[in-house]
PDB file of C-alpha atoms in Angstrom:
ATOM      1  CA  MET A   1     -15.281   0.824  -6.952  1.00  0.00           C
ATOM      2  CA  ASN A   2     -16.751   0.761  -3.413  1.00  0.00           C
ATOM      3  CA  ASN A   3     -17.641  -2.902  -3.385  1.00  0.00           C
ATOM      4  CA  LYS A   4     -20.649  -3.582  -1.124  1.00  0.00           C
ATOM      5  CA  LEU A   5     -19.169  -6.798   0.324  1.00  0.00           C
ATOM      6  CA  LEU A   6     -16.043  -4.936   1.419  1.00  0.00           C
ATOM      7  CA  LEU A   7     -17.930  -1.933   2.760  1.00  0.00           C
ATOM      8  CA  ASP A   8     -20.294  -4.170   4.733  1.00  0.00           C
ATOM      9  CA  ASN A   9     -17.341  -5.947   6.371  1.00  0.00           C
ATOM     10  CA  LEU A  10     -15.117  -2.933   7.075  1.00  0.00           C
ATOM     11  CA  ARG A  11     -14.971  -1.986  10.736  1.00  0.00           C
ATOM     12  CA  CYS A  12     -14.806   1.669  11.752  1.00  0.00           C
ATOM     13  CA  ILE A  13     -13.463   2.480  15.198  1.00  0.00           C
ATOM     14  CA  PRO A  14     -14.372   6.004  16.309  1.00  0.00           C
ATOM     15  CA  ASP A  15     -11.839   8.124  18.212  1.00  0.00           C
ATOM     16  CA  TRP A  16      -8.903   5.762  17.676  1.00  0.00           C
ATOM     17  CA  PRO A  17      -5.961   6.204  17.969  1.00  0.00           C
ATOM     18  CA  LYS A  18      -7.038   9.662  19.125  1.00  0.00           C
ATOM     19  CA  GLU A  19     -10.241  11.626  19.482  1.00  0.00           C
ATOM     20  CA  GLY A  20     -11.762  12.746  16.190  1.00  0.00           C
ATOM     21  CA  VAL A  21     -10.189   9.979  14.109  1.00  0.00           C
ATOM     22  CA  ASN A  22     -12.422   7.284  12.615  1.00  0.00           C
ATOM     23  CA  PHE A  23     -10.000   4.398  12.176  1.00  0.00           C
ATOM     24  CA  ARG A  24     -10.766   2.085   9.253  1.00  0.00           C
ATOM     25  CA  ASP A  25      -9.820  -1.412  10.363  1.00  0.00           C
ATOM     26  CA  VAL A  26      -8.988  -3.709   7.432  1.00  0.00           C
ATOM     27  CA  THR A  27      -8.410  -6.682   9.728  1.00  0.00           C
ATOM     28  CA  THR A  28     -12.120  -7.443   9.469  1.00  0.00           C
ATOM     29  CA  LEU A  29     -11.627  -7.768   5.706  1.00  0.00           C
ATOM     30  CA  PHE A  30      -8.569  -9.982   6.150  1.00  0.00           C
ATOM     31  CA  LYS A  31     -10.349 -12.427   8.465  1.00  0.00           C
ATOM     32  CA  SER A  32     -13.089 -13.067   5.903  1.00  0.00           C
ATOM     33  CA  PRO A  33     -12.213 -15.559   3.143  1.00  0.00           C
ATOM     34  CA  GLU A  34     -14.848 -13.950   0.887  1.00  0.00           C
ATOM     35  CA  CYS A  35     -13.419 -10.459   1.393  1.00  0.00           C
ATOM     36  CA  LEU A  36      -9.838 -11.637   0.899  1.00  0.00           C
ATOM     37  CA  LYS A  37     -10.815 -13.267  -2.368  1.00  0.00           C
ATOM     38  CA  GLU A  38     -12.743 -10.182  -3.475  1.00  0.00           C
ATOM     39  CA  ILE A  39      -9.814  -7.847  -2.726  1.00  0.00           C
ATOM     40  CA  CYS A  40      -7.389 -10.124  -4.552  1.00  0.00           C
ATOM     41  CA  ASP A  41      -9.723 -10.534  -7.544  1.00  0.00           C
ATOM     42  CA  GLU A  42     -10.276  -6.766  -7.851  1.00  0.00           C
ATOM     43  CA  MET A  43      -6.558  -6.004  -7.582  1.00  0.00           C
ATOM     44  CA  TYR A  44      -5.737  -8.746 -10.066  1.00  0.00           C
ATOM     45  CA  ASP A  45      -8.208  -7.305 -12.592  1.00  0.00           C
ATOM     46  CA  ILE A  46      -6.541  -3.895 -12.285  1.00  0.00           C
ATOM     47  CA  TYR A  47      -2.936  -5.107 -12.622  1.00  0.00           C
ATOM     48  CA  LYS A  48      -3.053  -8.334 -14.662  1.00  0.00           C
ATOM     49  CA  ASP A  49      -1.910  -6.596 -17.870  1.00  0.00           C
ATOM     50  CA  LYS A  50       0.585  -4.116 -16.354  1.00  0.00           C
ATOM     51  CA  GLY A  51       3.640  -6.394 -16.358  1.00  0.00           C
ATOM     52  CA  ILE A  52       4.173  -6.179 -12.606  1.00  0.00           C
ATOM     53  CA  THR A  53       7.367  -7.982 -11.562  1.00  0.00           C
ATOM     54  CA  LYS A  54       7.614  -6.861  -7.908  1.00  0.00           C
ATOM     55  CA  ILE A  55       5.050  -5.833  -5.319  1.00  0.00           C
ATOM     56  CA  VAL A  56       6.339  -3.717  -2.470  1.00  0.00           C
ATOM     57  CA  GLY A  57       4.238  -4.338   0.632  1.00  0.00           C
ATOM     58  CA  ILE A  58       4.321  -1.531   3.179  1.00  0.00           C
ATOM     59  CA  GLU A  59       4.664  -2.596   6.822  1.00  0.00           C
ATOM     60  CA  SER A  60       2.629  -4.230   8.072  1.00  0.00           C
ATOM     61  CA  ARG A  61      -0.893  -4.490   6.710  1.00  0.00           C
ATOM     62  CA  GLY A  62       0.453  -4.012   3.186  1.00  0.00           C
ATOM     63  CA  PHE A  63       2.172  -7.388   3.463  1.00  0.00           C
ATOM     64  CA  VAL A  64      -1.098  -9.315   3.439  1.00  0.00           C
ATOM     65  CA  MET A  65      -2.497  -8.478   0.003  1.00  0.00           C
ATOM     66  CA  SER A  66       0.874  -7.879  -1.660  1.00  0.00           C
ATOM     67  CA  THR A  67       1.692 -11.540  -1.103  1.00  0.00           C
ATOM     68  CA  ALA A  68      -1.693 -12.847  -2.258  1.00  0.00           C
ATOM     69  CA  LEU A  69      -1.614 -10.703  -5.390  1.00  0.00           C
ATOM     70  CA  ALA A  70       2.018 -11.539  -6.174  1.00  0.00           C
ATOM     71  CA  ILE A  71       1.115 -15.226  -6.365  1.00  0.00           C
ATOM     72  CA  ARG A  72      -1.629 -14.467  -8.907  1.00  0.00           C
ATOM     73  CA  LEU A  73       0.574 -12.111 -10.960  1.00  0.00           C
ATOM     74  CA  ASN A  74       3.661 -14.342 -10.828  1.00  0.00           C
ATOM     75  CA  ALA A  75       5.578 -11.468  -9.244  1.00  0.00           C
ATOM     76  CA  GLY A  76       7.983 -11.207  -6.337  1.00  0.00           C
ATOM     77  CA  VAL A  77       7.317  -9.505  -3.006  1.00  0.00           C
ATOM     78  CA  VAL A  78       9.545  -6.828  -1.490  1.00  0.00           C
ATOM     79  CA  LEU A  79       9.082  -5.926   2.161  1.00  0.00           C
ATOM     80  CA  CYS A  80       9.202  -2.237   3.047  1.00  0.00           C
ATOM     81  CA  ARG A  81       9.911  -2.099   6.775  1.00  0.00           C
ATOM     82  CA  LYS A  82      10.904   0.068   9.675  1.00  0.00           C
ATOM     83  CA  PRO A  83      14.658   0.211  10.376  1.00  0.00           C
ATOM     84  CA  GLY A  84      16.343  -2.783  11.922  1.00  0.00           C
ATOM     85  CA  LYS A  85      13.787  -5.361  10.741  1.00  0.00           C
ATOM     86  CA  LEU A  86      15.539  -6.518   7.550  1.00  0.00           C
ATOM     87  CA  PRO A  87      18.664  -8.709   7.910  1.00  0.00           C
ATOM     88  CA  CYS A  88      20.764  -7.605   4.905  1.00  0.00           C
ATOM     89  CA  GLU A  89      22.074  -4.306   3.581  1.00  0.00           C
ATOM     90  CA  THR A  90      19.263  -1.813   3.033  1.00  0.00           C
ATOM     91  CA  ILE A  91      18.440   1.514   1.454  1.00  0.00           C
ATOM     92  CA  GLN A  92      16.459   3.945   3.589  1.00  0.00           C
ATOM     93  CA  GLU A  93      14.120   6.875   3.144  1.00  0.00           C
ATOM     94  CA  SER A  94      13.105   9.212   5.963  1.00  0.00           C
ATOM     95  CA  TYR A  95       9.958  11.297   6.021  1.00  0.00           C
ATOM     96  CA  ALA A  96       8.086  13.718   8.241  1.00  0.00           C
ATOM     97  CA  LYS A  97       5.227  12.476  10.352  1.00  0.00           C
ATOM     98  CA  GLU A  98       2.715  14.351  12.417  1.00  0.00           C
ATOM     99  CA  TYR A  99       4.949  14.297  15.517  1.00  0.00           C
ATOM    100  CA  GLY A 100       8.446  13.852  14.149  1.00  0.00           C
ATOM    101  CA  LYS A 101      10.372  11.815  11.650  1.00  0.00           C
ATOM    102  CA  ASP A 102      10.172   8.176  10.592  1.00  0.00           C
ATOM    103  CA  THR A 103      12.219   5.951   8.307  1.00  0.00           C
ATOM    104  CA  ILE A 104      11.469   2.974   6.077  1.00  0.00           C
ATOM    105  CA  GLU A 105      13.854   0.659   4.272  1.00  0.00           C
ATOM    106  CA  ILE A 106      14.091  -2.186   1.793  1.00  0.00           C
ATOM    107  CA  HIS A 107      16.903  -4.541   0.874  1.00  0.00           C
ATOM    108  CA  LYS A 108      19.515  -3.040  -1.412  1.00  0.00           C
ATOM    109  CA  ASP A 109      19.149  -5.931  -3.890  1.00  0.00           C
ATOM    110  CA  ALA A 110      15.320  -6.056  -3.908  1.00  0.00           C
ATOM    111  CA  ILE A 111      14.554  -4.142  -7.127  1.00  0.00           C
ATOM    112  CA  ASP A 112      16.382  -3.394 -10.360  1.00  0.00           C
ATOM    113  CA  GLU A 113      15.904  -1.228 -13.446  1.00  0.00           C
ATOM    114  CA  ASN A 114      14.029  -4.003 -15.291  1.00  0.00           C
ATOM    115  CA  ASP A 115      11.275  -4.230 -12.668  1.00  0.00           C
ATOM    116  CA  VAL A 116       7.725  -2.929 -12.915  1.00  0.00           C
ATOM    117  CA  VAL A 117       6.778  -2.198  -9.330  1.00  0.00           C
ATOM    118  CA  LEU A 118       3.431  -2.036  -7.569  1.00  0.00           C
ATOM    119  CA  LEU A 119       3.480  -0.304  -4.192  1.00  0.00           C
ATOM    120  CA  HIS A 120       0.703  -1.569  -1.927  1.00  0.00           C
ATOM    121  CA  ASP A 121      -0.659  -0.502   1.444  1.00  0.00           C
ATOM    122  CA  ASP A 122      -3.992  -0.793   3.188  1.00  0.00           C
ATOM    123  CA  LEU A 123      -4.884   2.896   3.520  1.00  0.00           C
ATOM    124  CA  LEU A 124      -4.175   6.247   1.902  1.00  0.00           C
ATOM    125  CA  ALA A 125      -4.757   9.130   4.303  1.00  0.00           C
ATOM    126  CA  THR A 126      -2.036  11.810   4.223  1.00  0.00           C
ATOM    127  CA  GLY A 127       0.219   9.864   1.849  1.00  0.00           C
ATOM    128  CA  GLY A 128       3.398  10.310   3.911  1.00  0.00           C
ATOM    129  CA  THR A 129       4.480   6.700   4.242  1.00  0.00           C
ATOM    130  CA  MET A 130       3.608   5.781   0.662  1.00  0.00           C
ATOM    131  CA  LYS A 131       5.377   8.877  -0.689  1.00  0.00           C
ATOM    132  CA  ALA A 132       8.490   7.803   1.199  1.00  0.00           C
ATOM    133  CA  ALA A 133       8.117   4.281  -0.247  1.00  0.00           C
ATOM    134  CA  TYR A 134       7.683   5.756  -3.724  1.00  0.00           C
ATOM    135  CA  ASP A 135      10.819   7.894  -3.315  1.00  0.00           C
ATOM    136  CA  LEU A 136      12.716   4.892  -1.980  1.00  0.00           C
ATOM    137  CA  VAL A 137      11.725   2.684  -4.925  1.00  0.00           C
ATOM    138  CA  GLN A 138      12.639   5.445  -7.390  1.00  0.00           C
ATOM    139  CA  LYS A 139      16.264   5.145  -6.201  1.00  0.00           C
ATOM    140  CA  PHE A 140      16.345   1.770  -8.000  1.00  0.00           C
ATOM    141  CA  HIS A 141      15.218   3.343 -11.324  1.00  0.00           C
ATOM    142  CA  PRO A 142      12.556   0.729 -12.166  1.00  0.00           C
ATOM    143  CA  LYS A 143      10.807   0.758 -15.554  1.00  0.00           C
ATOM    144  CA  LYS A 144       7.470   1.793 -14.040  1.00  0.00           C
ATOM    145  CA  VAL A 145       5.816   2.259 -10.648  1.00  0.00           C
ATOM    146  CA  TYR A 146       2.143   1.969  -9.654  1.00  0.00           C
ATOM    147  CA  ALA A 147       0.498   2.494  -6.255  1.00  0.00           C
ATOM    148  CA  ASN A 148      -2.528   0.740  -4.784  1.00  0.00           C
ATOM    149  CA  PHE A 149      -4.564   0.977  -1.599  1.00  0.00           C
ATOM    150  CA  ILE A 150      -7.503  -0.981  -0.278  1.00  0.00           C
ATOM    151  CA  ILE A 151      -8.973   2.226   1.203  1.00  0.00           C
ATOM    152  CA  GLU A 152      -8.533   5.867   0.273  1.00  0.00           C
ATOM    153  CA  LEU A 153      -9.898   8.521   2.606  1.00  0.00           C
ATOM    154  CA  THR A 154     -11.275  11.266   0.374  1.00  0.00           C
ATOM    155  CA  ASN A 155     -13.842  13.067   2.471  1.00  0.00           C
ATOM    156  CA  GLU A 156     -11.728  13.991   5.480  1.00  0.00           C
ATOM    157  CA  GLY A 157      -9.704  16.787   3.839  1.00  0.00           C
ATOM    158  CA  LEU A 158      -6.478  14.777   3.922  1.00  0.00           C
ATOM    159  CA  GLU A 159      -5.547  15.147   0.224  1.00  0.00           C
ATOM    160  CA  GLY A 160      -3.538  11.926   0.269  1.00  0.00           C
ATOM    161  CA  ARG A 161      -2.768  12.041  -3.451  1.00  0.00           C
ATOM    162  CA  ALA A 162      -1.247  15.518  -3.263  1.00  0.00           C
ATOM    163  CA  PRO A 163       2.373  14.473  -2.503  1.00  0.00           C
ATOM    164  CA  PHE A 164       2.616  12.213  -5.554  1.00  0.00           C
ATOM    165  CA  PRO A 165       3.627  13.122  -9.102  1.00  0.00           C
ATOM    166  CA  LYS A 166       0.727  13.275 -11.560  1.00  0.00           C
ATOM    167  CA  GLU A 167       2.191  10.458 -13.684  1.00  0.00           C
ATOM    168  CA  LEU A 168       1.922   7.925 -10.832  1.00  0.00           C
ATOM    169  CA  GLU A 169      -1.152   5.767 -11.418  1.00  0.00           C
ATOM    170  CA  ILE A 170      -2.868   5.369  -8.042  1.00  0.00           C
ATOM    171  CA  THR A 171      -5.818   3.031  -7.520  1.00  0.00           C
ATOM    172  CA  SER A 172      -7.985   2.382  -4.476  1.00  0.00           C
ATOM    173  CA  LEU A 173     -10.636  -0.283  -4.016  1.00  0.00           C
ATOM    174  CA  LEU A 174     -12.706   1.753  -1.551  1.00  0.00           C
ATOM    175  CA  LYS A 175     -13.019   5.527  -1.416  1.00  0.00           C
ATOM    176  CA  LEU A 176     -14.480   6.816   1.840  1.00  0.00           C
TER     177      LEU A 176
END
């Protein structure tokens, strides 16, 4: 898709958080009303006929657009968070990171087998966090699962789609 408005407003921070990494900062998109509307409109066009009932926003930048889109799709929002941030009983999924292990969780009553779920995060790089979110959501046995990102890094050799099953429909608004 590579929308010019979004590309023109996306900030790139070289060598952050470490040398050699070009960090794509979506906060510049979030602070612009025009960009927010454009992101929401593009995501709505993709998912308006998919029957989405729940959008799982991945901590923390995934919360922003999952909420905006949920309003348009008449869907609920499920927060996928780091341990200890959700107040009720949760289900967890752990996954390997570059320097160790991490865990994410969602409320035990957040999703059921009648739900059509859209997983949303700001960026697909290695796919680790989203794969853990996908595996976590699969424990609820929903009817269908989709995944969406604002940005997908494709030219940095990260192969972010590799961990996912072929049947998972993954969309990205910007491919860099």
